[in-house]
PDB file of C-alpha atoms in Angstrom:
ATOM      1  CA  MET A   1       2.327  -3.438  -5.495  1.00 98.00           C
ATOM      2  CA  PRO A   2       1.767   0.320  -5.218  1.00 98.00           C
ATOM      3  CA  ALA A   3      -0.622   1.622  -2.589  1.00 98.00           C
ATOM      4  CA  VAL A   4      -1.673   4.397  -4.922  1.00 98.00           C
ATOM      5  CA  THR A   5      -2.745   7.887  -3.942  1.00 98.00           C
ATOM      6  CA  THR A   6      -6.254   9.106  -4.704  1.00 98.00           C
ATOM      7  CA  LYS A   7      -6.280  12.094  -7.023  1.00 98.00           C
ATOM      8  CA  PHE A   8      -8.577  15.071  -6.417  1.00 98.00           C
ATOM      9  CA  ASN A   9      -9.281  18.112  -8.569  1.00 98.00           C
ATOM     10  CA  ASP A  10      -9.533  21.700  -7.347  1.00 97.00           C
ATOM     11  CA  GLN A  11     -13.207  21.147  -6.535  1.00 98.00           C
ATOM     12  CA  ASP A  12     -12.333  18.232  -4.200  1.00 98.00           C
ATOM     13  CA  GLU A  13     -13.817  15.659  -6.566  1.00 98.00           C
ATOM     14  CA  LEU A  14     -12.100  12.536  -7.900  1.00 98.00           C
ATOM     15  CA  ASP A  15      -9.619  13.466 -10.623  1.00 98.00           C
ATOM     16  CA  LEU A  16      -9.787  10.323 -12.709  1.00 98.00           C
ATOM     17  CA  GLU A  17      -7.763  11.757 -15.580  1.00 98.00           C
ATOM     18  CA  THR A  18      -4.677  12.381 -13.430  1.00 98.00           C
ATOM     19  CA  PHE A  19      -5.317   9.143 -11.556  1.00 98.00           C
ATOM     20  CA  LYS A  20      -5.070   7.204 -14.819  1.00 98.00           C
ATOM     21  CA  VAL A  21      -1.853   9.016 -15.771  1.00 98.00           C
ATOM     22  CA  ASN A  22      -0.336   7.647 -12.586  1.00 98.00           C
ATOM     23  CA  ILE A  23      -1.770   4.156 -13.021  1.00 98.00           C
ATOM     24  CA  LYS A  24      -0.341   4.033 -16.540  1.00 98.00           C
ATOM     25  CA  ALA A  25       3.087   4.978 -15.160  1.00 98.00           C
ATOM     26  CA  GLN A  26       2.794   2.141 -12.647  1.00 98.00           C
ATOM     27  CA  LEU A  27       1.834  -0.387 -15.316  1.00 98.00           C
ATOM     28  CA  ASP A  28       4.594   0.822 -17.656  1.00 98.00           C
ATOM     29  CA  ALA A  29       7.123   0.323 -14.857  1.00 98.00           C
ATOM     30  CA  GLY A  30       6.013  -3.270 -14.391  1.00 98.00           C
ATOM     31  CA  VAL A  31       4.163  -3.308 -11.066  1.00 98.00           C
ATOM     32  CA  HIS A  32       2.358  -6.507 -10.159  1.00 98.00           C
ATOM     33  CA  GLY A  33      -0.874  -5.089  -8.746  1.00 98.00           C
ATOM     34  CA  ILE A  34      -2.704  -1.910  -7.780  1.00 98.00           C
ATOM     35  CA  ILE A  35      -3.924  -1.272  -4.235  1.00 98.00           C
ATOM     36  CA  LEU A  36      -6.653   1.336  -3.839  1.00 98.00           C
ATOM     37  CA  GLY A  37      -7.926   3.206  -0.810  1.00 97.00           C
ATOM     38  CA  GLY A  38      -5.132   2.505   1.633  1.00 96.00           C
ATOM     39  CA  THR A  39      -3.504   4.962   4.009  1.00 94.00           C
ATOM     40  CA  LEU A  40      -1.912   6.762   1.058  1.00 96.00           C
ATOM     41  CA  GLY A  41      -5.229   6.640  -0.751  1.00 97.00           C
ATOM     42  CA  GLU A  42      -6.810   8.767   1.986  1.00 97.00           C
ATOM     43  CA  ALA A  43      -9.273   5.963   2.716  1.00 93.00           C
ATOM     44  CA  SER A  44     -10.849   7.625   5.738  1.00 92.00           C
ATOM     45  CA  THR A  45     -11.964  10.598   3.632  1.00 96.00           C
ATOM     46  CA  LEU A  46     -13.492   8.665   0.739  1.00 97.00           C
ATOM     47  CA  SER A  47     -17.205   8.041   0.399  1.00 96.00           C
ATOM     48  CA  GLU A  48     -18.541   4.620  -0.479  1.00 96.00           C
ATOM     49  CA  ALA A  49     -19.449   5.899  -3.940  1.00 98.00           C
ATOM     50  CA  GLU A  50     -15.924   7.215  -4.505  1.00 98.00           C
ATOM     51  CA  LYS A  51     -14.370   3.907  -3.464  1.00 97.00           C
ATOM     52  CA  ARG A  52     -16.643   2.037  -5.842  1.00 98.00           C
ATOM     53  CA  THR A  53     -15.819   4.444  -8.656  1.00 98.00           C
ATOM     54  CA  LEU A  54     -12.096   3.934  -8.081  1.00 98.00           C
ATOM     55  CA  VAL A  55     -12.462   0.159  -8.231  1.00 98.00           C
ATOM     56  CA  ARG A  56     -14.595   0.175 -11.370  1.00 98.00           C
ATOM     57  CA  GLU A  57     -12.452   2.715 -13.196  1.00 98.00           C
ATOM     58  CA  THR A  58      -9.205   0.955 -12.293  1.00 98.00           C
ATOM     59  CA  VAL A  59     -10.490  -2.480 -13.269  1.00 98.00           C
ATOM     60  CA  ALA A  60     -11.617  -1.100 -16.630  1.00 98.00           C
ATOM     61  CA  PHE A  61      -8.330   0.725 -17.167  1.00 98.00           C
ATOM     62  CA  VAL A  62      -5.884  -2.087 -16.309  1.00 98.00           C
ATOM     63  CA  LYS A  63      -7.858  -4.601 -18.412  1.00 98.00           C
ATOM     64  CA  GLY A  64      -6.692  -7.618 -16.437  1.00 97.00           C
ATOM     65  CA  LYS A  65      -2.969  -6.842 -16.691  1.00 98.00           C
ATOM     66  CA  VAL A  66      -2.610  -6.855 -12.913  1.00 98.00           C
ATOM     67  CA  PRO A  67      -4.938  -7.549  -9.971  1.00 98.00           C
ATOM     68  CA  VAL A  68      -6.822  -4.620  -8.450  1.00 98.00           C
ATOM     69  CA  VAL A  69      -7.069  -4.705  -4.649  1.00 98.00           C
ATOM     70  CA  ILE A  70      -9.254  -2.414  -2.537  1.00 98.00           C
ATOM     71  CA  ASN A  71      -8.527  -1.672   1.106  1.00 98.00           C
ATOM     72  CA  ILE A  72     -11.292  -2.200   3.655  1.00 97.00           C
ATOM     73  CA  ALA A  73     -11.011   0.112   6.656  1.00 95.00           C
ATOM     74  CA  GLU A  74     -14.371   0.273   8.380  1.00 96.00           C
ATOM     75  CA  GLN A  75     -15.782   0.879  11.838  1.00 94.00           C
ATOM     76  CA  SER A  76     -18.301  -1.965  11.894  1.00 97.00           C
ATOM     77  CA  THR A  77     -18.263  -5.589  10.821  1.00 98.00           C
ATOM     78  CA  LYS A  78     -21.542  -5.100   8.985  1.00 98.00           C
ATOM     79  CA  THR A  79     -20.153  -2.250   6.886  1.00 97.00           C
ATOM     80  CA  ALA A  80     -16.932  -4.151   6.179  1.00 98.00           C
ATOM     81  CA  ILE A  81     -18.919  -7.136   4.902  1.00 98.00           C
ATOM     82  CA  ASP A  82     -21.017  -4.836   2.739  1.00 98.00           C
ATOM     83  CA  MET A  83     -17.897  -3.204   1.271  1.00 98.00           C
ATOM     84  CA  ALA A  84     -16.392  -6.632   0.555  1.00 98.00           C
ATOM     85  CA  HIS A  85     -19.540  -7.626  -1.363  1.00 98.00           C
ATOM     86  CA  LYS A  86     -19.484  -4.395  -3.353  1.00 98.00           C
ATOM     87  CA  ALA A  87     -15.779  -4.760  -4.139  1.00 98.00           C
ATOM     88  CA  GLU A  88     -16.500  -8.203  -5.556  1.00 98.00           C
ATOM     89  CA  GLU A  89     -19.420  -6.839  -7.601  1.00 98.00           C
ATOM     90  CA  ASP A  90     -17.219  -4.045  -8.956  1.00 98.00           C
ATOM     91  CA  GLY A  91     -14.541  -6.444 -10.199  1.00 98.00           C
ATOM     92  CA  ALA A  92     -11.847  -6.212  -7.535  1.00 98.00           C
ATOM     93  CA  SER A  93      -9.369  -9.095  -7.534  1.00 98.00           C
ATOM     94  CA  GLY A  94      -8.747  -9.027  -3.799  1.00 98.00           C
ATOM     95  CA  LEU A  95      -9.076  -7.160  -0.524  1.00 98.00           C
ATOM     96  CA  MET A  96      -6.577  -5.602   1.843  1.00 98.00           C
ATOM     97  CA  MET A  97      -8.044  -5.381   5.347  1.00 98.00           C
ATOM     98  CA  LEU A  98      -7.253  -3.312   8.396  1.00 97.00           C
ATOM     99  CA  PRO A  99      -8.611  -4.231  11.846  1.00 97.00           C
ATOM    100  CA  PRO A 100     -11.696  -2.318  13.026  1.00 96.00           C
ATOM    101  CA  MET A 101     -11.228   1.436  12.878  1.00 92.00           C
ATOM    102  CA  ARG A 102     -11.574   3.896  15.804  1.00 87.00           C
ATOM    103  CA  TYR A 103     -12.579   1.273  18.374  1.00 90.00           C
ATOM    104  CA  LYS A 104      -9.521  -0.550  19.700  1.00 93.00           C
ATOM    105  CA  ALA A 105     -10.802  -4.092  19.496  1.00 95.00           C
ATOM    106  CA  ASP A 106      -9.226  -6.837  21.596  1.00 97.00           C
ATOM    107  CA  SER A 107      -7.830  -9.992  20.013  1.00 97.00           C
ATOM    108  CA  ARG A 108     -11.118 -11.943  20.223  1.00 98.00           C
ATOM    109  CA  GLU A 109     -13.063  -9.115  18.614  1.00 98.00           C
ATOM    110  CA  THR A 110     -10.434  -8.517  15.928  1.00 98.00           C
ATOM    111  CA  VAL A 111     -10.262 -12.185  14.948  1.00 98.00           C
ATOM    112  CA  LEU A 112     -14.055 -12.460  14.687  1.00 98.00           C
ATOM    113  CA  TYR A 113     -14.156  -9.274  12.592  1.00 98.00           C
ATOM    114  CA  PHE A 114     -11.676 -10.701  10.081  1.00 98.00           C
ATOM    115  CA  LYS A 115     -13.391 -14.110  10.093  1.00 98.00           C
ATOM    116  CA  LYS A 116     -16.837 -12.748   9.356  1.00 98.00           C
ATOM    117  CA  VAL A 117     -15.612 -10.629   6.476  1.00 98.00           C
ATOM    118  CA  ALA A 118     -13.436 -13.402   5.034  1.00 98.00           C
ATOM    119  CA  GLN A 119     -16.263 -15.919   5.234  1.00 98.00           C
ATOM    120  CA  SER A 120     -18.613 -13.523   3.453  1.00 98.00           C
ATOM    121  CA  THR A 121     -16.542 -13.299   0.252  1.00 98.00           C
ATOM    122  CA  SER A 122     -14.646 -15.470  -2.183  1.00 97.00           C
ATOM    123  CA  LEU A 123     -12.014 -12.777  -2.728  1.00 98.00           C
ATOM    124  CA  PRO A 124      -8.470 -13.388  -1.431  1.00 98.00           C
ATOM    125  CA  ILE A 125      -7.515 -11.190   1.524  1.00 98.00           C
ATOM    126  CA  MET A 126      -4.288  -9.542   2.663  1.00 98.00           C
ATOM    127  CA  ILE A 127      -4.295  -8.547   6.333  1.00 98.00           C
ATOM    128  CA  TYR A 128      -2.726  -5.116   6.860  1.00 98.00           C
ATOM    129  CA  ASN A 129      -0.819  -5.495  10.140  1.00 97.00           C
ATOM    130  CA  ASN A 130       0.158  -1.979  11.223  1.00 95.00           C
ATOM    131  CA  PRO A 131      -0.052  -1.576  15.014  1.00 95.00           C
ATOM    132  CA  VAL A 132       2.207   1.490  14.911  1.00 93.00           C
ATOM    133  CA  ASP A 133      -0.340   3.605  13.043  1.00 90.00           C
ATOM    134  CA  TYR A 134      -3.609   1.818  13.794  1.00 93.00           C
ATOM    135  CA  GLY A 135      -3.148   0.566  17.347  1.00 94.00           C
ATOM    136  CA  ILE A 136      -4.031  -3.121  16.906  1.00 96.00           C
ATOM    137  CA  GLU A 137      -1.462  -5.857  16.278  1.00 97.00           C
ATOM    138  CA  VAL A 138      -2.486  -9.078  14.582  1.00 98.00           C
ATOM    139  CA  THR A 139      -0.338 -11.540  16.505  1.00 98.00           C
ATOM    140  CA  LEU A 140       0.870 -14.961  15.391  1.00 98.00           C
ATOM    141  CA  GLU A 141      -1.735 -16.554  17.648  1.00 98.00           C
ATOM    142  CA  MET A 142      -4.478 -14.510  15.977  1.00 98.00           C
ATOM    143  CA  PHE A 143      -3.195 -15.460  12.526  1.00 98.00           C
ATOM    144  CA  GLU A 144      -3.150 -19.110  13.549  1.00 98.00           C
ATOM    145  CA  GLU A 145      -6.837 -19.006  14.433  1.00 98.00           C
ATOM    146  CA  LEU A 146      -7.724 -17.120  11.251  1.00 98.00           C
ATOM    147  CA  LEU A 147      -5.805 -19.387   8.899  1.00 98.00           C
ATOM    148  CA  LYS A 148      -7.534 -22.499  10.230  1.00 97.00           C
ATOM    149  CA  GLU A 149     -10.956 -21.259   9.180  1.00 97.00           C
ATOM    150  CA  CYS A 150     -10.325 -18.761   6.373  1.00 98.00           C
ATOM    151  CA  PRO A 151      -8.465 -20.206   3.386  1.00 98.00           C
ATOM    152  CA  ASN A 152      -8.945 -16.935   1.487  1.00 98.00           C
ATOM    153  CA  ILE A 153      -6.775 -15.054   3.982  1.00 98.00           C
ATOM    154  CA  GLN A 154      -3.647 -15.483   1.901  1.00 98.00           C
ATOM    155  CA  ALA A 155      -1.224 -12.649   2.666  1.00 98.00           C
ATOM    156  CA  VAL A 156      -0.034 -10.146   5.230  1.00 98.00           C
ATOM    157  CA  LYS A 157       1.147  -6.599   4.678  1.00 98.00           C
ATOM    158  CA  GLU A 158       3.823  -6.647   7.368  1.00 98.00           C
ATOM    159  CA  SER A 159       4.086  -3.148   8.835  1.00 97.00           C
ATOM    160  CA  THR A 160       4.968  -3.826  12.469  1.00 97.00           C
ATOM    161  CA  ARG A 161       8.432  -2.328  11.756  1.00 96.00           C
ATOM    162  CA  ASP A 162       9.947  -5.350  13.519  1.00 96.00           C
ATOM    163  CA  ILE A 163      11.752  -6.965  10.623  1.00 96.00           C
ATOM    164  CA  SER A 164      12.318 -10.196  12.578  1.00 97.00           C
ATOM    165  CA  ASN A 165       8.554 -10.732  12.434  1.00 97.00           C
ATOM    166  CA  ILE A 166       9.041 -11.908   8.849  1.00 98.00           C
ATOM    167  CA  ASN A 167      11.005 -14.894  10.084  1.00 97.00           C
ATOM    168  CA  ARG A 168       8.519 -15.534  12.883  1.00 98.00           C
ATOM    169  CA  ILE A 169       5.680 -15.680  10.361  1.00 98.00           C
ATOM    170  CA  ARG A 170       7.684 -17.892   8.009  1.00 98.00           C
ATOM    171  CA  ASN A 171       8.776 -20.244  10.816  1.00 98.00           C
ATOM    172  CA  LYS A 172       5.210 -20.687  12.035  1.00 98.00           C
ATOM    173  CA  PHE A 173       3.246 -20.789   8.785  1.00 98.00           C
ATOM    174  CA  GLY A 174       5.755 -21.683   6.067  1.00 97.00           C
ATOM    175  CA  ASP A 175       4.398 -20.586   2.705  1.00 96.00           C
ATOM    176  CA  ARG A 176       0.778 -20.473   3.876  1.00 98.00           C
ATOM    177  CA  LEU A 177       0.941 -16.665   4.016  1.00 98.00           C
ATOM    178  CA  ALA A 178       2.544 -14.465   1.401  1.00 98.00           C
ATOM    179  CA  ILE A 179       4.484 -11.728   3.208  1.00 98.00           C
ATOM    180  CA  LEU A 180       4.684  -8.244   1.719  1.00 98.00           C
ATOM    181  CA  CYS A 181       6.699  -5.535   3.413  1.00 98.00           C
ATOM    182  CA  GLY A 182       4.591  -2.442   4.058  1.00 98.00           C
ATOM    183  CA  VAL A 183       7.343  -0.093   5.236  1.00 98.00           C
ATOM    184  CA  ASP A 184       9.371   1.524   2.454  1.00 98.00           C
ATOM    185  CA  THR A 185      12.532   1.945   4.540  1.00 98.00           C
ATOM    186  CA  LEU A 186      12.629  -1.792   5.353  1.00 98.00           C
ATOM    187  CA  ALA A 187      11.672  -3.147   1.945  1.00 98.00           C
ATOM    188  CA  LEU A 188      14.951  -4.467   0.569  1.00 98.00           C
ATOM    189  CA  GLU A 189      16.030  -5.868   3.924  1.00 98.00           C
ATOM    190  CA  SER A 190      12.665  -7.605   4.221  1.00 98.00           C
ATOM    191  CA  MET A 191      12.925  -9.176   0.786  1.00 98.00           C
ATOM    192  CA  LEU A 192      16.458 -10.368   1.462  1.00 97.00           C
ATOM    193  CA  ILE A 193      15.305 -12.339   4.502  1.00 97.00           C
ATOM    194  CA  GLY A 194      12.309 -13.876   2.794  1.00 96.00           C
ATOM    195  CA  ALA A 195       9.462 -11.421   2.219  1.00 98.00           C
ATOM    196  CA  ASP A 196       7.646 -12.173  -1.013  1.00 98.00           C
ATOM    197  CA  GLY A 197       7.096  -8.582  -2.066  1.00 97.00           C
ATOM    198  CA  TRP A 198       6.570  -4.941  -1.259  1.00 98.00           C
ATOM    199  CA  VAL A 199       3.445  -2.829  -0.828  1.00 98.00           C
ATOM    200  CA  ALA A 200       5.151   0.432  -1.659  1.00 98.00           C
ATOM    201  CA  GLY A 201       4.512   4.143  -1.123  1.00 98.00           C
ATOM    202  CA  LEU A 202       7.170   6.184  -2.949  1.00 98.00           C
ATOM    203  CA  VAL A 203       6.439   3.994  -5.957  1.00 98.00           C
ATOM    204  CA  CYS A 204       3.580   6.452  -6.536  1.00 98.00           C
ATOM    205  CA  ALA A 205       6.183   8.989  -7.684  1.00 98.00           C
ATOM    206  CA  PHE A 206       9.075   6.697  -8.644  1.00 98.00           C
ATOM    207  CA  PRO A 207       7.596   3.494 -10.066  1.00 98.00           C
ATOM    208  CA  ALA A 208      10.548   2.341 -12.176  1.00 98.00           C
ATOM    209  CA  GLU A 209      13.098   2.665  -9.376  1.00 98.00           C
ATOM    210  CA  THR A 210      10.835   0.747  -7.001  1.00 98.00           C
ATOM    211  CA  VAL A 211      10.176  -2.127  -9.383  1.00 98.00           C
ATOM    212  CA  ALA A 212      13.868  -2.243 -10.313  1.00 98.00           C
ATOM    213  CA  ILE A 213      14.846  -2.834  -6.674  1.00 98.00           C
ATOM    214  CA  TYR A 214      12.308  -5.631  -6.389  1.00 98.00           C
ATOM    215  CA  GLU A 215      13.337  -7.351  -9.620  1.00 98.00           C
ATOM    216  CA  LEU A 216      17.066  -7.048  -8.904  1.00 98.00           C
ATOM    217  CA  ALA A 217      16.598  -8.505  -5.419  1.00 98.00           C
ATOM    218  CA  ARG A 218      14.453 -11.319  -6.789  1.00 97.00           C
ATOM    219  CA  LYS A 219      17.178 -12.223  -9.304  1.00 97.00           C
ATOM    220  CA  GLY A 220      19.932 -12.139  -6.681  1.00 97.00           C
ATOM    221  CA  LYS A 221      21.548  -8.974  -8.028  1.00 98.00           C
ATOM    222  CA  ILE A 222      21.918  -7.579  -4.537  1.00 98.00           C
ATOM    223  CA  LYS A 223      24.747  -5.133  -5.134  1.00 98.00           C
ATOM    224  CA  GLU A 224      22.798  -3.428  -7.917  1.00 98.00           C
ATOM    225  CA  ALA A 225      19.630  -3.365  -5.804  1.00 98.00           C
ATOM    226  CA  ILE A 226      21.464  -1.825  -2.840  1.00 98.00           C
ATOM    227  CA  ALA A 227      22.915   0.937  -5.005  1.00 98.00           C
ATOM    228  CA  ILE A 228      19.445   2.096  -6.086  1.00 98.00           C
ATOM    229  CA  TYR A 229      18.018   1.576  -2.594  1.00 98.00           C
ATOM    230  CA  ARG A 230      20.670   3.768  -0.981  1.00 98.00           C
ATOM    231  CA  TRP A 231      19.930   6.546  -3.458  1.00 98.00           C
ATOM    232  CA  PHE A 232      16.218   6.061  -2.725  1.00 98.00           C
ATOM    233  CA  LEU A 233      16.447   6.103   1.101  1.00 98.00           C
ATOM    234  CA  PRO A 234      15.960   9.854   1.725  1.00 98.00           C
ATOM    235  CA  LEU A 235      12.831   9.665  -0.424  1.00 98.00           C
ATOM    236  CA  LEU A 236      11.624   6.462   1.220  1.00 98.00           C
ATOM    237  CA  GLU A 237      11.831   8.156   4.604  1.00 98.00           C
ATOM    238  CA  LEU A 238       9.083  10.519   3.430  1.00 98.00           C
ATOM    239  CA  ASP A 239       6.764   7.510   3.740  1.00 96.00           C
ATOM    240  CA  ILE A 240       7.264   7.106   7.510  1.00 93.00           C
ATOM    241  CA  SER A 241       5.699  10.415   8.466  1.00 94.00           C
ATOM    242  CA  THR A 242       2.275  11.685   9.517  1.00 94.00           C
ATOM    243  CA  LYS A 243       2.424  13.800   6.356  1.00 97.00           C
ATOM    244  CA  LEU A 244       3.234  10.869   4.074  1.00 98.00           C
ATOM    245  CA  VAL A 245       0.292  11.675   1.780  1.00 98.00           C
ATOM    246  CA  GLN A 246       1.372  15.280   1.270  1.00 98.00           C
ATOM    247  CA  ASN A 247       5.030  14.263   0.937  1.00 98.00           C
ATOM    248  CA  ILE A 248       4.375  11.671  -1.718  1.00 98.00           C
ATOM    249  CA  LYS A 249       1.908  13.802  -3.645  1.00 98.00           C
ATOM    250  CA  LEU A 250       4.540  16.557  -3.782  1.00 98.00           C
ATOM    251  CA  ALA A 251       6.972  13.992  -5.193  1.00 98.00           C
ATOM    252  CA  GLU A 252       4.354  12.964  -7.772  1.00 98.00           C
ATOM    253  CA  VAL A 253       4.229  16.582  -8.951  1.00 98.00           C
ATOM    254  CA  ALA A 254       8.016  16.574  -9.360  1.00 98.00           C
ATOM    255  CA  THR A 255       7.873  13.456 -11.549  1.00 98.00           C
ATOM    256  CA  LYS A 256       4.825  14.763 -13.446  1.00 98.00           C
ATOM    257  CA  ILE A 257       2.434  11.954 -12.540  1.00 98.00           C
ATOM    258  CA  GLY A 258       0.266  13.629  -9.906  1.00 98.00           C
ATOM    259  CA  THR A 259      -0.945  16.759  -8.187  1.00 98.00           C
ATOM    260  CA  GLU A 260      -0.662  18.143  -4.665  1.00 97.00           C
ATOM    261  CA  ASN A 261      -4.406  18.161  -4.050  1.00 98.00           C
ATOM    262  CA  VAL A 262      -5.314  16.461  -0.783  1.00 98.00           C
ATOM    263  CA  ARG A 263      -8.653  16.240   0.987  1.00 98.00           C
ATOM    264  CA  GLU A 264      -9.122  18.384   4.058  1.00 97.00           C
ATOM    265  CA  PRO A 265      -8.386  18.364   6.907  1.00 97.00           C
ATOM    266  CA  ARG A 266      -5.105  17.552   5.188  1.00 97.00           C
ATOM    267  CA  LEU A 267      -3.512  20.555   3.522  1.00 98.00           C
ATOM    268  CA  PRO A 268      -0.611  20.723   1.056  1.00 98.00           C
ATOM    269  CA  LEU A 269       2.773  21.278   2.650  1.00 98.00           C
ATOM    270  CA  ALA A 270       3.728  24.900   3.331  1.00 98.00           C
ATOM    271  CA  GLY A 271       6.618  27.018   4.575  1.00 98.00           C
ATOM    272  CA  GLU A 272       9.805  25.455   5.910  1.00 98.00           C
ATOM    273  CA  GLU A 273       8.261  21.981   5.912  1.00 98.00           C
ATOM    274  CA  ARG A 274       7.527  22.220   2.204  1.00 98.00           C
ATOM    275  CA  GLN A 275      11.006  23.531   1.431  1.00 98.00           C
ATOM    276  CA  ARG A 276      12.604  20.686   3.390  1.00 98.00           C
ATOM    277  CA  VAL A 277      10.664  18.026   1.494  1.00 98.00           C
ATOM    278  CA  LEU A 278      11.268  19.752  -1.847  1.00 98.00           C
ATOM    279  CA  GLY A 279      14.968  19.791  -1.038  1.00 98.00           C
ATOM    280  CA  ILE A 280      14.950  16.010  -0.560  1.00 98.00           C
ATOM    281  CA  ILE A 281      12.992  15.475  -3.787  1.00 98.00           C
ATOM    282  CA  ASN A 282      15.101  17.843  -5.890  1.00 98.00           C
ATOM    283  CA  SER A 283      18.365  16.434  -4.561  1.00 98.00           C
ATOM    284  CA  ALA A 284      17.217  12.928  -5.507  1.00 98.00           C
ATOM    285  CA  LEU A 285      16.153  14.030  -8.980  1.00 98.00           C
ATOM    286  CA  LYS A 286      19.596  15.532  -9.628  1.00 98.00           C
ATOM    287  CA  SER A 287      21.276  12.224  -8.834  1.00 98.00           C
ATOM    288  CA  ARG A 288      18.596   9.888 -10.200  1.00 98.00           C
ATOM    289  CA  PRO A 289      20.295   6.622 -11.166  1.00 97.00           C
ATOM    290  CA  VAL A 290      20.378   5.092 -14.617  1.00 97.00           C
ATOM    291  CA  LEU A 291      18.443   1.886 -14.219  1.00 98.00           C
ATOM    292  CA  PRO A 292      19.455  -1.470 -15.661  1.00 97.00           C
ATOM    293  CA  ASP A 293      17.096  -3.331 -17.967  1.00 97.00           C
ATOM    294  CA  TYR A 294      15.336  -4.768 -14.937  1.00 98.00           C
ATOM    295  CA  LYS A 295      12.413  -6.166 -16.927  1.00 96.00           C
ATOM    296  CA  ASN A 296      14.699  -8.555 -18.815  1.00 96.00           C
ATOM    297  CA  LEU A 297      17.078  -9.864 -16.178  1.00 93.00           C
TER     298      LEU A 297
END
């Protein structure tokens, strides 16, 4: 499931035309869902109206082929509940949820935040567990309390970067929670030890290669999956960076399914940093693998 980038034009408005070019590339590659307004989607810079536009436009464009999920990353419980209601009104199929933003809530506060939002909507929810970037870990004990009262909390985007956490979650909850890896550089390893899927970043620029790895792993064709994954690794490492948005948007330009436009205070890459990232992208393009017919394994 790609956590897609948000496209902007030169006037810093939503660029829906380019956005749909990218979404089409994702659908053509065979992704299983679209996630809007995540970290890569520059969620913190989007207005409520822009988020709603993205949901409505994406729902209309995909025409039910895959679920459309919107990320909720809000500072207050009240606003998060309001955004959940609006996502449901706008046709979203599900929610991805971060803990409260800015304020570092304790475990009691975080659990109540998730509970109140989950109990306010019928939409299924994926908890985005990323303590590295967002400062709050959703522990097994917190999940246990949530799952008792919130049947619509159905998945976790596992981004703790501790791959053994996948087995901890599986040992404690069985199949109650779907587990999706949220760290590109741990994706294949995570799937091989039991993760159900991958919320991906570099998929924004390389959708076919990403879906191929997933499908090959799912069908037990591990050697073939590893070969593509090893080629992909230098690109995937662009995802674990404070400049992941700029990195991935530059890669989207190289594959002709995006632009470099970011919303300030972010700025496009420049100087030596830009040349380094371009070197990684161009090197990968020169050795881009021929993919098997991964849709018909």
